[in-house]
Coordinates of C-alpha atoms in Angstrom, one line a residue:
Chain P
M22 CA 0.1 0.5 -0.3
K23 CA 1.7 3.3 -1.1
P24 CA 2.2 5.5 2.2
L25 CA -0.1 8.6 2.3
R26 CA 1.2 12.4 1.8
I27 CA 0.3 13.8 5.1
L28 CA 0.6 17.6 5.2
I29 CA 0.8 19.6 8.3
V30 CA 0.1 23.1 9.6
D31 CA 0.9 24.8 12.6
D32 CA 2.4 27.5 13.5
N33 CA 3.5 25.7 16.9
R34 CA 6.4 24.4 15.7
D35 CA 7.2 22.4 18.6
L36 CA 3.2 20.3 17.8
S37 CA 4.3 20.8 14.1
D38 CA 7.8 19.8 14.7
S39 CA 7.6 16.4 17.4
L40 CA 4.1 15.2 15.3
G41 CA 6.3 15.3 12.2
I42 CA 9.1 12.9 13.5
L43 CA 6.3 11.0 15.2
L44 CA 4.5 10.2 11.5
E45 CA 7.3 9.8 9.6
E46 CA 8.1 7.4 12.1
Q47 CA 4.7 5.9 11.8
G48 CA 5.6 5.4 8.5
Y49 CA 4.0 8.0 7.0
L50 CA 5.4 11.0 3.6
V51 CA 5.5 14.2 6.1
T52 CA 6.1 17.7 5.2
V53 CA 5.8 19.9 7.6
V54 CA 4.8 23.9 7.3
Y55 CA 3.3 26.1 10.1
S56 CA 1.5 29.1 8.2
G57 CA -1.3 29.1 5.9
E58 CA 0.6 30.5 2.8
E59 CA 3.3 28.5 2.5
A60 CA 0.8 25.6 2.6
V61 CA -1.2 27.3 0.3
D62 CA 2.1 27.6 -1.9
R63 CA 2.7 23.8 -1.3
A64 CA -1.0 22.4 -2.4
R65 CA -0.1 24.1 -5.7
E66 CA 3.4 22.3 -6.6
E67 CA 3.1 18.2 -4.0
A68 CA 0.3 16.0 -4.2
I69 CA -1.8 15.4 -0.4
D70 CA -3.5 13.2 0.2
L71 CA -4.7 14.0 4.0
A72 CA -3.6 17.7 5.3
I73 CA -4.1 17.9 9.6
I74 CA -4.5 22.4 9.8
D75 CA -4.5 24.3 12.5
L76 CA -7.8 26.5 12.6
K77 CA -5.6 29.5 13.9
L78 CA -2.7 31.2 11.7
P79 CA -1.7 34.0 11.5
G80 CA -2.6 35.9 7.8
I81 CA -4.6 32.9 6.2
N82 CA -7.2 31.0 8.7
G83 CA -7.3 27.3 9.1
A84 CA -10.9 26.9 7.3
E85 CA -9.4 29.2 4.0
V86 CA -6.6 27.1 4.0
L87 CA -8.8 24.0 4.0
R88 CA -10.8 26.0 1.2
A89 CA -8.1 26.8 -0.7
M90 CA -7.2 22.2 -0.7
R91 CA -10.5 21.1 -1.7
R92 CA -9.6 23.7 -4.9
L93 CA -6.3 23.1 -6.1
Q94 CA -6.0 19.2 -3.8
P95 CA -10.2 18.1 -4.9
G96 CA -8.6 14.4 -3.3
C97 CA -6.9 15.7 -0.2
Q98 CA -9.0 14.6 3.1
N99 CA -8.5 17.5 5.9
M100 CA -8.6 17.2 9.6
I101 CA -8.3 20.2 12.1
M102 CA -6.7 21.1 14.5
T103 CA -8.5 23.4 17.3
G104 CA -8.1 24.6 21.1
F105 CA -11.9 26.0 20.9
H106 CA -15.0 23.7 21.2
V107 CA -16.9 25.9 20.0
D108 CA -16.1 29.0 17.2
R109 CA -17.7 30.9 14.4
L110 CA -14.0 29.7 12.1
L111 CA -14.6 25.4 12.9
T112 CA -18.2 25.8 11.8
E113 CA -16.7 26.4 8.8
A114 CA -14.5 24.1 8.5
T115 CA -17.3 21.9 9.3
E116 CA -19.7 22.4 6.9
D117 CA -16.8 22.9 4.1
G118 CA -16.3 20.0 4.7
A119 CA -13.0 18.1 7.0
V120 CA -13.2 14.6 7.9
C121 CA -12.3 15.2 11.4
V122 CA -11.4 17.0 14.0
L123 CA -8.8 17.1 16.9
H124 CA -9.9 18.5 19.7
K125 CA -6.0 20.3 20.3
P126 CA -4.9 19.0 23.6
F127 CA -4.8 14.8 21.5
P128 CA -4.3 12.1 22.3
M129 CA -0.9 9.8 20.3
E130 CA -3.7 6.9 19.7
K131 CA -7.0 9.4 18.3
L132 CA -4.6 10.9 15.6
F133 CA -3.7 6.7 14.5
T134 CA -6.5 5.7 14.6
Q135 CA -8.1 8.6 12.7
L136 CA -5.3 8.4 9.9
A137 CA -5.5 4.4 9.7
E138 CA -9.3 4.9 8.5
I139 CA -8.4 6.9 6.1
Q140 CA -5.7 5.1 4.6
Q141 CA -7.9 2.0 5.1
N142 CA -10.5 5.1 2.7
Chain D
M30 CA -122.5 113.6 65.0
P31 CA -121.2 115.3 62.0
G32 CA -123.6 116.8 59.1
T33 CA -123.7 115.3 56.3
N34 CA -121.7 118.1 54.5
D35 CA -118.7 117.3 57.1
I36 CA -119.5 113.4 55.9
E37 CA -119.2 114.5 52.8
K38 CA -115.3 116.0 53.8
L39 CA -114.7 112.4 56.4
L40 CA -114.7 110.4 53.6
H41 CA -113.5 112.3 50.3
C42 CA -110.3 112.9 53.1
F43 CA -110.3 109.1 53.1
F44 CA -110.9 109.1 49.2
D45 CA -107.1 111.6 49.1
A46 CA -105.4 110.1 52.4
G47 CA -103.4 107.2 49.6
L48 CA -103.7 104.5 52.2
I49 CA -104.6 102.6 49.2
G50 CA -105.4 102.5 45.8
M51 CA -109.3 103.4 45.5
V52 CA -111.7 103.7 41.7
L53 CA -114.6 104.6 41.5
S54 CA -116.3 102.8 38.2
T55 CA -119.2 102.4 35.5
P56 CA -120.9 99.4 34.5
R57 CA -119.7 100.5 31.3
K58 CA -115.9 100.2 32.9
E59 CA -115.3 104.0 32.3
I60 CA -112.7 105.0 35.6
A61 CA -115.0 107.9 37.1
Q62 CA -113.1 108.7 41.1
F63 CA -110.2 107.9 41.2
N64 CA -107.2 108.7 43.7
D65 CA -103.9 109.4 43.5
T66 CA -102.5 106.4 44.5
F67 CA -104.4 104.6 42.0
C68 CA -102.4 106.7 39.5
G69 CA -99.5 106.0 41.2
I70 CA -99.7 101.9 41.0
V71 CA -100.5 102.2 36.8
G72 CA -97.8 105.1 36.4
Y73 CA -101.1 106.8 34.8
S74 CA -101.9 111.3 35.0
R75 CA -105.0 111.7 35.2
A76 CA -106.5 113.1 32.1
E77 CA -104.9 109.3 30.2
L78 CA -107.0 108.3 33.8
A79 CA -110.1 109.8 31.8
T80 CA -110.4 108.4 28.8
M81 CA -109.9 104.1 29.8
T82 CA -111.4 101.1 31.1
W83 CA -111.1 98.8 33.1
K84 CA -110.5 96.7 29.9
D85 CA -107.1 98.7 28.9
L86 CA -105.1 98.2 32.7
T87 CA -105.4 94.3 32.9
H88 CA -102.8 92.7 31.5
V89 CA -104.5 90.1 28.4
D90 CA -104.0 87.0 30.7
D91 CA -106.2 88.0 33.6
L92 CA -108.6 89.5 31.4
Q93 CA -110.9 86.2 31.6
A94 CA -111.2 85.7 35.0
S95 CA -111.8 89.7 35.7
T96 CA -114.7 90.0 33.3
A97 CA -116.6 86.4 34.6
Q98 CA -116.2 88.4 38.8
F99 CA -118.1 91.7 36.6
D100 CA -120.5 89.8 34.6
R101 CA -121.7 87.7 38.1
L102 CA -121.7 91.8 39.6
M103 CA -123.4 92.7 36.4
A104 CA -126.2 89.5 36.7
G105 CA -126.6 90.8 40.7
E106 CA -125.7 87.1 41.5
I107 CA -123.3 88.7 43.7
E108 CA -122.4 91.7 45.8
G109 CA -118.2 91.2 45.4
F110 CA -114.7 90.5 45.6
S111 CA -111.9 89.8 45.7
Q112 CA -108.6 89.2 43.1
D113 CA -104.9 89.3 42.3
K114 CA -104.4 90.7 39.3
R115 CA -101.4 92.2 36.8
Y116 CA -102.2 95.9 35.9
I117 CA -99.9 96.6 32.8
R118 CA -98.4 100.2 34.1
K119 CA -97.7 102.8 31.5
D120 CA -94.0 101.8 30.9
G121 CA -95.0 98.6 30.6
N122 CA -93.9 96.5 33.6
I123 CA -96.7 94.7 34.6
V124 CA -97.8 95.3 38.6
D125 CA -99.0 93.2 41.0
V126 CA -102.6 94.3 42.6
R127 CA -105.0 92.7 45.3
I128 CA -108.2 93.6 44.6
S129 CA -111.8 94.4 45.4
S130 CA -114.5 95.0 44.6
K131 CA -118.1 95.9 45.8
C132 CA -121.2 97.9 43.5
T133 CA -123.6 99.7 44.8
R134 CA -127.4 99.0 43.2
K135 CA -129.5 101.0 41.6
A136 CA -133.6 100.6 43.7
D137 CA -134.3 98.9 39.9
G138 CA -132.0 95.9 41.1
T139 CA -129.1 97.1 38.4
V140 CA -125.6 98.3 39.1
D141 CA -125.1 102.2 39.8
Y142 CA -121.1 101.6 40.3
F143 CA -118.7 100.2 41.0
I144 CA -115.6 100.5 44.4
T145 CA -112.2 99.1 44.3
F146 CA -109.9 99.0 46.4
V147 CA -106.8 98.3 44.7
E148 CA -103.2 97.5 46.7
D149 CA -100.1 97.1 44.7
I150 CA -99.1 94.0 46.6
S151 CA -95.6 93.7 43.5
E152 CA -92.5 92.6 46.6
R153 CA -95.2 91.0 48.6
K154 CA -95.4 88.8 45.9
Q155 CA -91.7 89.2 44.6
A156 CA -91.1 87.2 48.1
E157 CA -93.1 84.9 47.5
E158 CA -91.7 83.8 44.6
M159 CA -87.9 84.6 45.9
L160 CA -89.3 82.3 48.5
L161 CA -90.8 79.3 46.5
R162 CA -87.6 79.8 44.2
Y163 CA -85.7 78.9 47.0
E164 CA -88.0 76.0 49.1
Q165 CA -87.2 74.8 45.4
I166 CA -83.2 74.8 45.9
V167 CA -83.5 73.4 49.0
N168 CA -85.7 70.6 47.9
A169 CA -83.5 70.5 45.3
S170 CA -80.6 69.0 47.3
T171 CA -79.4 65.5 48.0
D172 CA -78.7 66.6 51.4
H173 CA -81.4 66.5 53.3
L174 CA -81.7 69.8 55.3
S175 CA -83.5 70.1 58.5
F176 CA -84.1 73.6 60.6
I177 CA -85.5 73.1 64.5
D178 CA -85.5 75.9 67.5
S179 CA -84.6 76.1 70.9
N180 CA -86.8 74.1 71.8
Y181 CA -86.1 70.8 69.6
H182 CA -89.1 70.9 67.5
Y183 CA -88.5 71.1 63.1
L184 CA -89.2 74.9 61.5
A185 CA -88.2 73.3 59.1
V186 CA -87.0 70.7 55.7
N187 CA -86.3 69.4 52.3
Q188 CA -87.8 67.2 50.5
R189 CA -85.0 65.0 51.0
F190 CA -85.6 65.3 54.6
L191 CA -88.5 63.1 54.2
D192 CA -88.5 60.9 51.7
V193 CA -85.2 59.4 53.5
F194 CA -87.3 58.7 57.2
G195 CA -90.3 58.1 54.6
K196 CA -92.4 61.0 56.7
R197 CA -94.9 63.0 55.0
R198 CA -94.8 67.5 55.9
E199 CA -97.0 67.1 58.4
E200 CA -95.9 63.9 61.0
V201 CA -92.8 66.7 61.1
I202 CA -93.2 70.5 60.9
G203 CA -93.9 71.6 64.3
H204 CA -92.9 68.1 66.7
S205 CA -89.8 67.2 68.5
F206 CA -86.5 65.9 67.2
A207 CA -86.7 62.8 69.7
D208 CA -91.0 62.6 68.2
V209 CA -89.6 61.8 64.4
L210 CA -86.1 60.2 65.4
G211 CA -86.6 58.5 68.2
K212 CA -85.9 59.7 72.2
E213 CA -83.6 57.6 72.7
R214 CA -80.8 59.0 70.0
F215 CA -82.4 61.6 70.6
E216 CA -81.2 61.2 74.2
K217 CA -78.1 60.3 73.4
F218 CA -76.4 61.8 70.9
S219 CA -78.4 64.0 69.4
K220 CA -79.4 66.4 72.6
P221 CA -75.2 67.3 73.2
R222 CA -74.1 68.2 70.0
L223 CA -77.6 70.7 70.0
D224 CA -76.4 71.9 72.8
R225 CA -73.7 72.4 72.0
C226 CA -74.6 74.3 68.6
L227 CA -77.4 76.2 69.7
A228 CA -75.0 77.2 73.2
G229 CA -73.7 78.8 69.5
E230 CA -71.0 75.9 68.2
L231 CA -70.5 74.8 65.1
I232 CA -70.3 71.1 64.9
R233 CA -68.8 68.3 62.3
F234 CA -69.3 64.9 62.8
E235 CA -68.7 62.0 59.9
S236 CA -71.7 59.4 61.4
L237 CA -72.5 56.1 59.8
F238 CA -76.4 56.8 58.7
D239 CA -79.3 53.8 57.6
Y240 CA -81.4 54.9 55.1
A241 CA -84.8 53.3 53.5
G242 CA -84.2 51.6 51.6
E243 CA -80.3 52.6 49.9
G244 CA -78.1 50.2 52.9
R245 CA -75.9 51.7 55.2
R246 CA -74.2 55.3 54.6
W247 CA -71.4 57.2 55.7
V248 CA -72.9 60.2 56.0
E249 CA -71.2 63.9 57.4
V250 CA -72.6 65.4 59.4
Q251 CA -73.5 69.3 60.2
Y252 CA -75.6 71.3 63.0
L253 CA -75.0 75.0 62.1
P254 CA -76.0 78.7 64.6
Y255 CA -78.6 79.7 63.0
R256 CA -77.9 83.1 64.6
R257 CA -80.9 86.2 64.2
E258 CA -80.0 89.9 64.0
D259 CA -79.0 90.8 67.6
G260 CA -76.5 87.2 67.3
T261 CA -78.5 84.9 69.7
V262 CA -79.0 81.1 68.6
A263 CA -82.1 80.6 68.0
G264 CA -82.4 77.8 66.7
V265 CA -80.0 74.8 64.2
I266 CA -79.2 74.4 60.3
I267 CA -79.0 70.7 60.0
T268 CA -77.3 69.2 56.6
V269 CA -76.4 65.8 56.6
H270 CA -74.0 65.1 53.8
D271 CA -73.5 61.0 52.1
I272 CA -69.9 60.8 51.7
T273 CA -69.8 56.9 51.1
D274 CA -68.8 57.1 48.1
L275 CA -66.5 59.4 48.4
K276 CA -66.1 57.8 51.5
N277 CA -65.3 54.8 48.8
T278 CA -62.8 56.4 46.2
A279 CA -61.0 57.8 49.6
E280 CA -60.0 54.1 50.3
E281 CA -59.8 52.8 47.1
L282 CA -57.1 55.7 46.8
K283 CA -55.1 55.0 48.9
K284 CA -55.1 51.4 48.6
H285 CA -53.5 52.2 44.9
R286 CA -51.1 53.9 46.7
Q287 CA -50.1 52.0 48.4
H288 CA -50.6 49.3 45.9
L289 CA -48.4 52.2 43.6
Q290 CA -46.2 52.4 46.5
E291 CA -45.4 49.3 46.8
L292 CA -45.3 48.7 42.8
V293 CA -42.5 51.0 42.4
A294 CA -40.4 50.0 45.9
E295 CA -41.0 46.8 43.4
R296 CA -40.0 47.9 40.3
T297 CA -36.5 49.8 42.1
A298 CA -35.6 46.5 43.4
E299 CA -35.7 45.0 40.2
L300 CA -33.8 47.4 38.4
E301 CA -31.2 46.9 41.3
S302 CA -30.9 43.7 41.0
A303 CA -31.5 43.2 37.4
Q304 CA -28.2 46.4 36.6
Q305 CA -26.1 44.2 39.6
E306 CA -26.6 41.0 37.1
L307 CA -25.1 43.5 34.3
L308 CA -22.6 44.9 36.0
R309 CA -21.6 40.5 37.1
N310 CA -22.4 40.0 34.0
E311 CA -19.6 43.0 32.2
R312 CA -17.5 41.4 34.7
L313 CA -17.6 38.7 33.6
S314 CA -18.4 39.0 29.8
V315 CA -14.6 40.7 30.0
L316 CA -13.3 38.0 32.6
G317 CA -14.5 35.2 30.2
Q318 CA -13.2 37.0 26.8
L319 CA -10.3 37.1 29.1
T320 CA -10.6 33.0 30.2
A321 CA -11.1 31.9 27.0
T322 CA -8.4 33.8 25.6
V323 CA -5.9 32.3 28.0
G324 CA -7.5 28.2 27.9
H325 CA -6.7 28.5 23.7
E326 CA -3.8 29.6 24.4
L327 CA -2.8 27.5 26.8
R328 CA -4.0 24.7 24.9
N329 CA -1.4 25.0 22.0
P330 CA 1.2 24.5 24.2
L331 CA 0.0 21.4 26.3
S332 CA -0.7 19.9 22.8
A333 CA 2.5 20.4 21.5
I334 CA 4.0 17.4 24.8
L335 CA 1.9 15.3 23.8
P336 CA 3.2 14.0 20.7
A337 CA 7.1 15.5 22.7
V338 CA 6.0 12.5 25.6
Y339 CA 5.2 9.6 23.0
L340 CA 8.1 9.9 21.4
L341 CA 10.3 9.8 24.3
K342 CA 8.2 6.6 25.5
M343 CA 8.4 5.5 21.8
H344 CA 12.5 5.3 21.8
M345 CA 13.6 5.0 25.7
Q346 CA 12.0 1.5 25.2
S347 CA 13.4 2.0 29.0
D348 CA 12.4 -0.7 31.8
D349 CA 13.3 1.7 34.4
K350 CA 9.6 2.4 36.9
R351 CA 11.2 5.5 37.4
V352 CA 11.7 7.5 33.7
T353 CA 8.2 5.6 33.0
S354 CA 6.4 7.0 36.0
A355 CA 7.7 10.3 35.3
L356 CA 6.2 10.1 31.7
E357 CA 3.0 8.8 32.9
R358 CA 3.0 11.8 34.7
I359 CA 4.0 14.3 32.3
E360 CA 0.9 13.0 30.1
R361 CA -1.6 13.0 33.4
N362 CA -0.4 16.1 34.5
T363 CA -1.6 17.4 30.8
G364 CA -4.8 16.1 31.2
R365 CA -5.2 17.3 34.5
C366 CA -4.2 21.1 33.2
D367 CA -7.0 20.5 30.2
K368 CA -9.8 20.3 32.7
I369 CA -9.1 23.3 34.3
I370 CA -9.6 25.0 30.8
A371 CA -12.3 23.0 30.4
E372 CA -13.7 24.5 33.6
L373 CA -13.1 27.6 32.7
L374 CA -14.3 27.7 29.7
D375 CA -17.8 26.2 31.4
F376 CA -18.1 28.9 33.8
T377 CA -17.3 31.9 31.8
R378 CA -18.8 31.4 28.6
M379 CA -22.1 32.9 28.6
T380 CA -23.7 32.5 25.0
D381 CA -24.8 31.0 22.8
F382 CA -27.2 29.0 24.9
A383 CA -29.5 27.7 21.8
L384 CA -32.6 24.9 23.6
Q385 CA -33.5 22.2 21.0
P386 CA -36.5 19.3 21.2
L387 CA -35.2 16.2 21.5
S388 CA -36.6 13.5 23.5
F389 CA -35.3 13.4 27.1
D390 CA -35.3 10.2 28.0
A391 CA -33.1 9.0 24.9
W392 CA -30.7 12.2 24.8
L393 CA -30.4 10.8 29.0
A394 CA -29.5 7.5 28.3
E395 CA -26.7 8.2 24.7
V396 CA -25.0 10.8 27.5
L397 CA -24.7 7.9 30.5
D398 CA -23.1 6.1 27.9
E399 CA -20.5 8.1 27.0
Q400 CA -19.5 7.2 30.7
T401 CA -17.1 5.3 31.7
V402 CA -18.2 3.9 35.3
P403 CA -16.1 2.8 37.1
E404 CA -15.1 -0.4 38.9
G405 CA -17.6 -1.5 40.9
L406 CA -19.9 0.8 40.6
T407 CA -23.1 -0.3 39.5
V408 CA -25.4 2.2 37.9
R409 CA -29.4 2.3 37.4
R410 CA -31.2 3.7 35.1
E411 CA -35.2 4.6 36.1
L412 CA -35.9 6.7 33.3
N413 CA -39.5 7.6 33.5
L414 CA -40.2 10.4 30.6
A415 CA -42.4 8.1 28.7
G416 CA -40.9 9.5 25.1
A417 CA -41.1 13.9 26.3
V418 CA -40.1 16.5 23.9
V419 CA -37.5 18.9 25.9
R420 CA -36.3 22.5 24.8
I421 CA -32.4 21.8 26.3
D422 CA -29.2 23.0 25.1
P423 CA -27.9 19.9 25.3
D424 CA -24.1 20.9 25.3
R425 CA -24.9 22.2 27.9
L426 CA -26.8 19.9 29.9
R427 CA -24.3 17.3 29.5
R428 CA -22.3 19.4 30.9
A429 CA -24.3 19.6 34.0
V430 CA -25.0 16.1 34.3
I431 CA -21.0 15.1 33.4
N432 CA -20.5 16.8 36.0
V433 CA -22.7 15.8 39.0
Y434 CA -22.4 12.3 37.4
D435 CA -18.2 12.4 37.9
N436 CA -18.9 14.2 41.9
A437 CA -21.0 11.4 43.0
C438 CA -18.0 8.3 41.2
Q439 CA -16.5 10.2 43.4
A440 CA -18.4 10.0 46.1
M441 CA -18.1 6.7 46.0
A442 CA -14.8 6.4 45.2
R443 CA -13.0 7.4 48.9
E444 CA -12.4 4.6 51.1
D445 CA -12.3 7.3 54.2
N446 CA -16.0 6.5 55.2
P447 CA -16.7 8.0 58.5
N448 CA -19.3 4.5 59.3
G449 CA -16.6 2.7 58.7
I450 CA -19.1 0.4 56.8
T451 CA -18.8 0.6 53.0
P452 CA -23.0 0.2 51.3
A453 CA -21.9 -1.8 48.2
P454 CA -21.0 1.7 45.5
C455 CA -24.8 2.0 43.4
L456 CA -25.4 5.3 41.4
T457 CA -28.8 5.7 40.9
V458 CA -29.9 8.9 37.9
S459 CA -33.6 8.6 37.3
T460 CA -36.0 11.3 35.6
R461 CA -39.7 12.6 36.8
S462 CA -42.4 14.4 35.4
I463 CA -43.8 16.1 39.2
N464 CA -45.0 19.9 40.4
N465 CA -44.8 21.2 36.7
R466 CA -40.9 20.0 37.0
I467 CA -38.5 18.3 34.7
E468 CA -35.8 16.5 37.0
I469 CA -33.7 13.5 36.5
R470 CA -32.6 12.8 39.8
I471 CA -28.8 11.2 40.2
R472 CA -28.4 9.6 43.6
D473 CA -25.5 7.2 45.0
N474 CA -25.3 5.9 48.7
G475 CA -21.9 7.7 49.3
N476 CA -20.7 8.8 52.7
G477 CA -22.2 12.3 51.8
I478 CA -21.0 15.9 51.8
P479 CA -20.8 16.9 55.3
A480 CA -22.8 19.5 56.9
D481 CA -20.1 22.7 56.7
V482 CA -19.8 21.8 53.2
L483 CA -22.8 21.8 52.0
P484 CA -23.8 26.2 52.7
R485 CA -21.3 26.7 50.7
I486 CA -20.8 23.7 47.5
F487 CA -22.5 26.9 45.0
E488 CA -19.7 29.2 45.7
P489 CA -17.3 29.5 42.7
L490 CA -13.2 28.5 43.8
Y491 CA -14.8 26.1 47.0
S492 CA -13.3 23.4 46.9
T493 CA -12.6 20.0 49.0
K494 CA -10.7 18.6 46.0
S495 CA -6.5 18.2 45.5
F496 CA -6.9 18.6 42.4
G497 CA -10.0 20.9 40.7
M498 CA -11.0 24.5 40.6
G499 CA -14.6 24.8 42.6
L500 CA -16.3 26.0 39.7
G501 CA -18.3 22.6 39.0
L502 CA -21.0 23.7 40.2
P503 CA -21.7 26.7 40.3
T504 CA -21.2 26.1 36.6
V505 CA -24.1 23.5 37.2
K506 CA -26.5 26.1 38.4
Q507 CA -25.4 28.7 35.6
I508 CA -25.7 25.7 33.1
M509 CA -29.7 24.5 35.0
T510 CA -30.9 28.8 35.4
Q511 CA -29.9 29.5 31.9
H512 CA -33.0 26.6 31.8
G513 CA -35.3 28.6 34.0
G514 CA -34.7 25.6 36.1
D515 CA -32.1 24.7 39.1
I516 CA -30.2 22.2 41.8
E517 CA -31.4 20.9 44.8
I518 CA -29.4 19.4 46.6
D519 CA -30.2 16.8 49.7
S520 CA -27.3 14.9 51.3
N521 CA -26.8 13.0 54.4
G522 CA -24.2 13.0 56.2
G523 CA -22.8 9.1 56.0
H524 CA -26.3 7.6 53.7
G525 CA -25.0 9.7 50.5
T526 CA -26.7 13.2 48.9
C527 CA -29.4 13.6 46.3
V528 CA -29.0 16.1 43.6
T529 CA -31.7 16.5 41.5
L530 CA -31.8 18.9 38.5
W531 CA -34.9 19.9 37.3
L532 CA -36.2 22.0 34.8
P533 CA -39.5 24.0 34.2
L534 CA -42.6 22.0 32.4
D535 CA -43.2 24.9 30.1
L536 CA -40.2 23.1 28.1
T537 CA -41.5 19.8 27.3
E538 CA -42.9 20.6 23.4
K539 CA -44.8 16.6 23.8
G540 CA -46.2 15.5 27.5
P541 CA -44.8 12.4 29.0
G542 CA -46.9 9.7 27.3
S543 CA -48.3 11.1 24.7

């Protein structure tokens, strides 16, 4: 089975870098970016199967990144990470087709379960 | 005896004395002789009167009656008559007169002359009319009025007086107060006051009075001394005025005023409390925004800890218990930090309250299904709302239920049971509709809440737990009051606790079982 190509978008480098290493060790092809602008640039250049996007980003926010992903990479699945439980951006993102929401802080096991499900499909 | 000439002279004296108008007239109604007094009464000169007849002087409305009497005299039916009638004076004014006529007859019985005395009675007529007017005014009064003399005898009363006491005028006038209104009433009640009035004092008092057919009424009575010109008191003018309506109106007004004052006080209190609530809400709103920002910001660094720890765990592969415990502690305390943030966010969340109709028991069962049941604990469900649909904010109410549920689990998990006997931990969650409420009751058989803790249990930041901010129950209370309901706690130290979360029944869209 071809490994999933994953794009991680979070301006908290401690989180995005740790996640990047962890997922690489799990055998995924990972690209880590720290802003919405970088994420959109990457989406223009390379194919992505799954984007894990933080909702609150400086500049282009997570909901806007999600919409850009859907336009540029129609086959890409999108996950949202957020510290907010109720939020306008979260509602937007959910309506725009986010496959799941990871409420920060989330245990790694939960992320792996979600990834396994996506890999299956 | 005076001679014939003397008598003639004397008669002329009579005629000219002017005590009364005198006229000698003919059967043809011509005015033959008259004195100056008569001229004065009708306002015509001697020369003018010489050419006039009775008919010219008499008021047209009195003509018929006058002529009738004249005709009877002429016919010999009567010898004389007296009559009140009106003359038209030369200046056009009417003058009231009383005439007294007699005729002298010839030997064959036909009338020779008429002798007539004419008295000007205008002043008396005016006085009579004035009196009549006053009588009508007095009778028109709805007060009953009377006048008694210094011997307590009625000299005058108005119509209303007679109506009120159901008497005829002749039964009252000339009779004593005691005869008309009763001896006892007079002696005990009225006489002392009448005597004071007769001594010159104006008396006023209020009294209850039984009116024939109108029942008991409040009246204001006034005794006014009636003074003669020399100032001595000759009687008492009594006026009795019905003030029942006035009194009732005053009572009503008083009641309204009191009610108004109460209302104002009530509204003021409401306003003050609303203002305080506003201030509180504003403070909470600022606090809420601050907390929300800090909370969410904290969740970011917290979320970076977990993958880092996970990586460490993977790579250390250490069997050293100290290392694995340390990593677990990091994870556990990251979780605790997150819980504190959640508790804070829950308490300060003011907005996003939205009701939606849900099948209540089914919803509650789902919430309970999500909860982990600690080992050894039995959870019983007694959901009795039979399909009732209730409008709730499911997310908020879920927080409330979970909060109370967790508290109950913790109460039973404690090992320091003061009774020394640990019953099998059992938690019962029940629902019912009772007394206009929808109730969720969560009952445990744990240690109960100590009596000294119970009164402070809803104080924010009051906690007896090692890890807890003391915002749990205050948040539950807040959620319940947002729904228009409340939380009630019944705890019997050492014998468990029953927490009731209730909602007003009017949130029900579809009744139980319907």
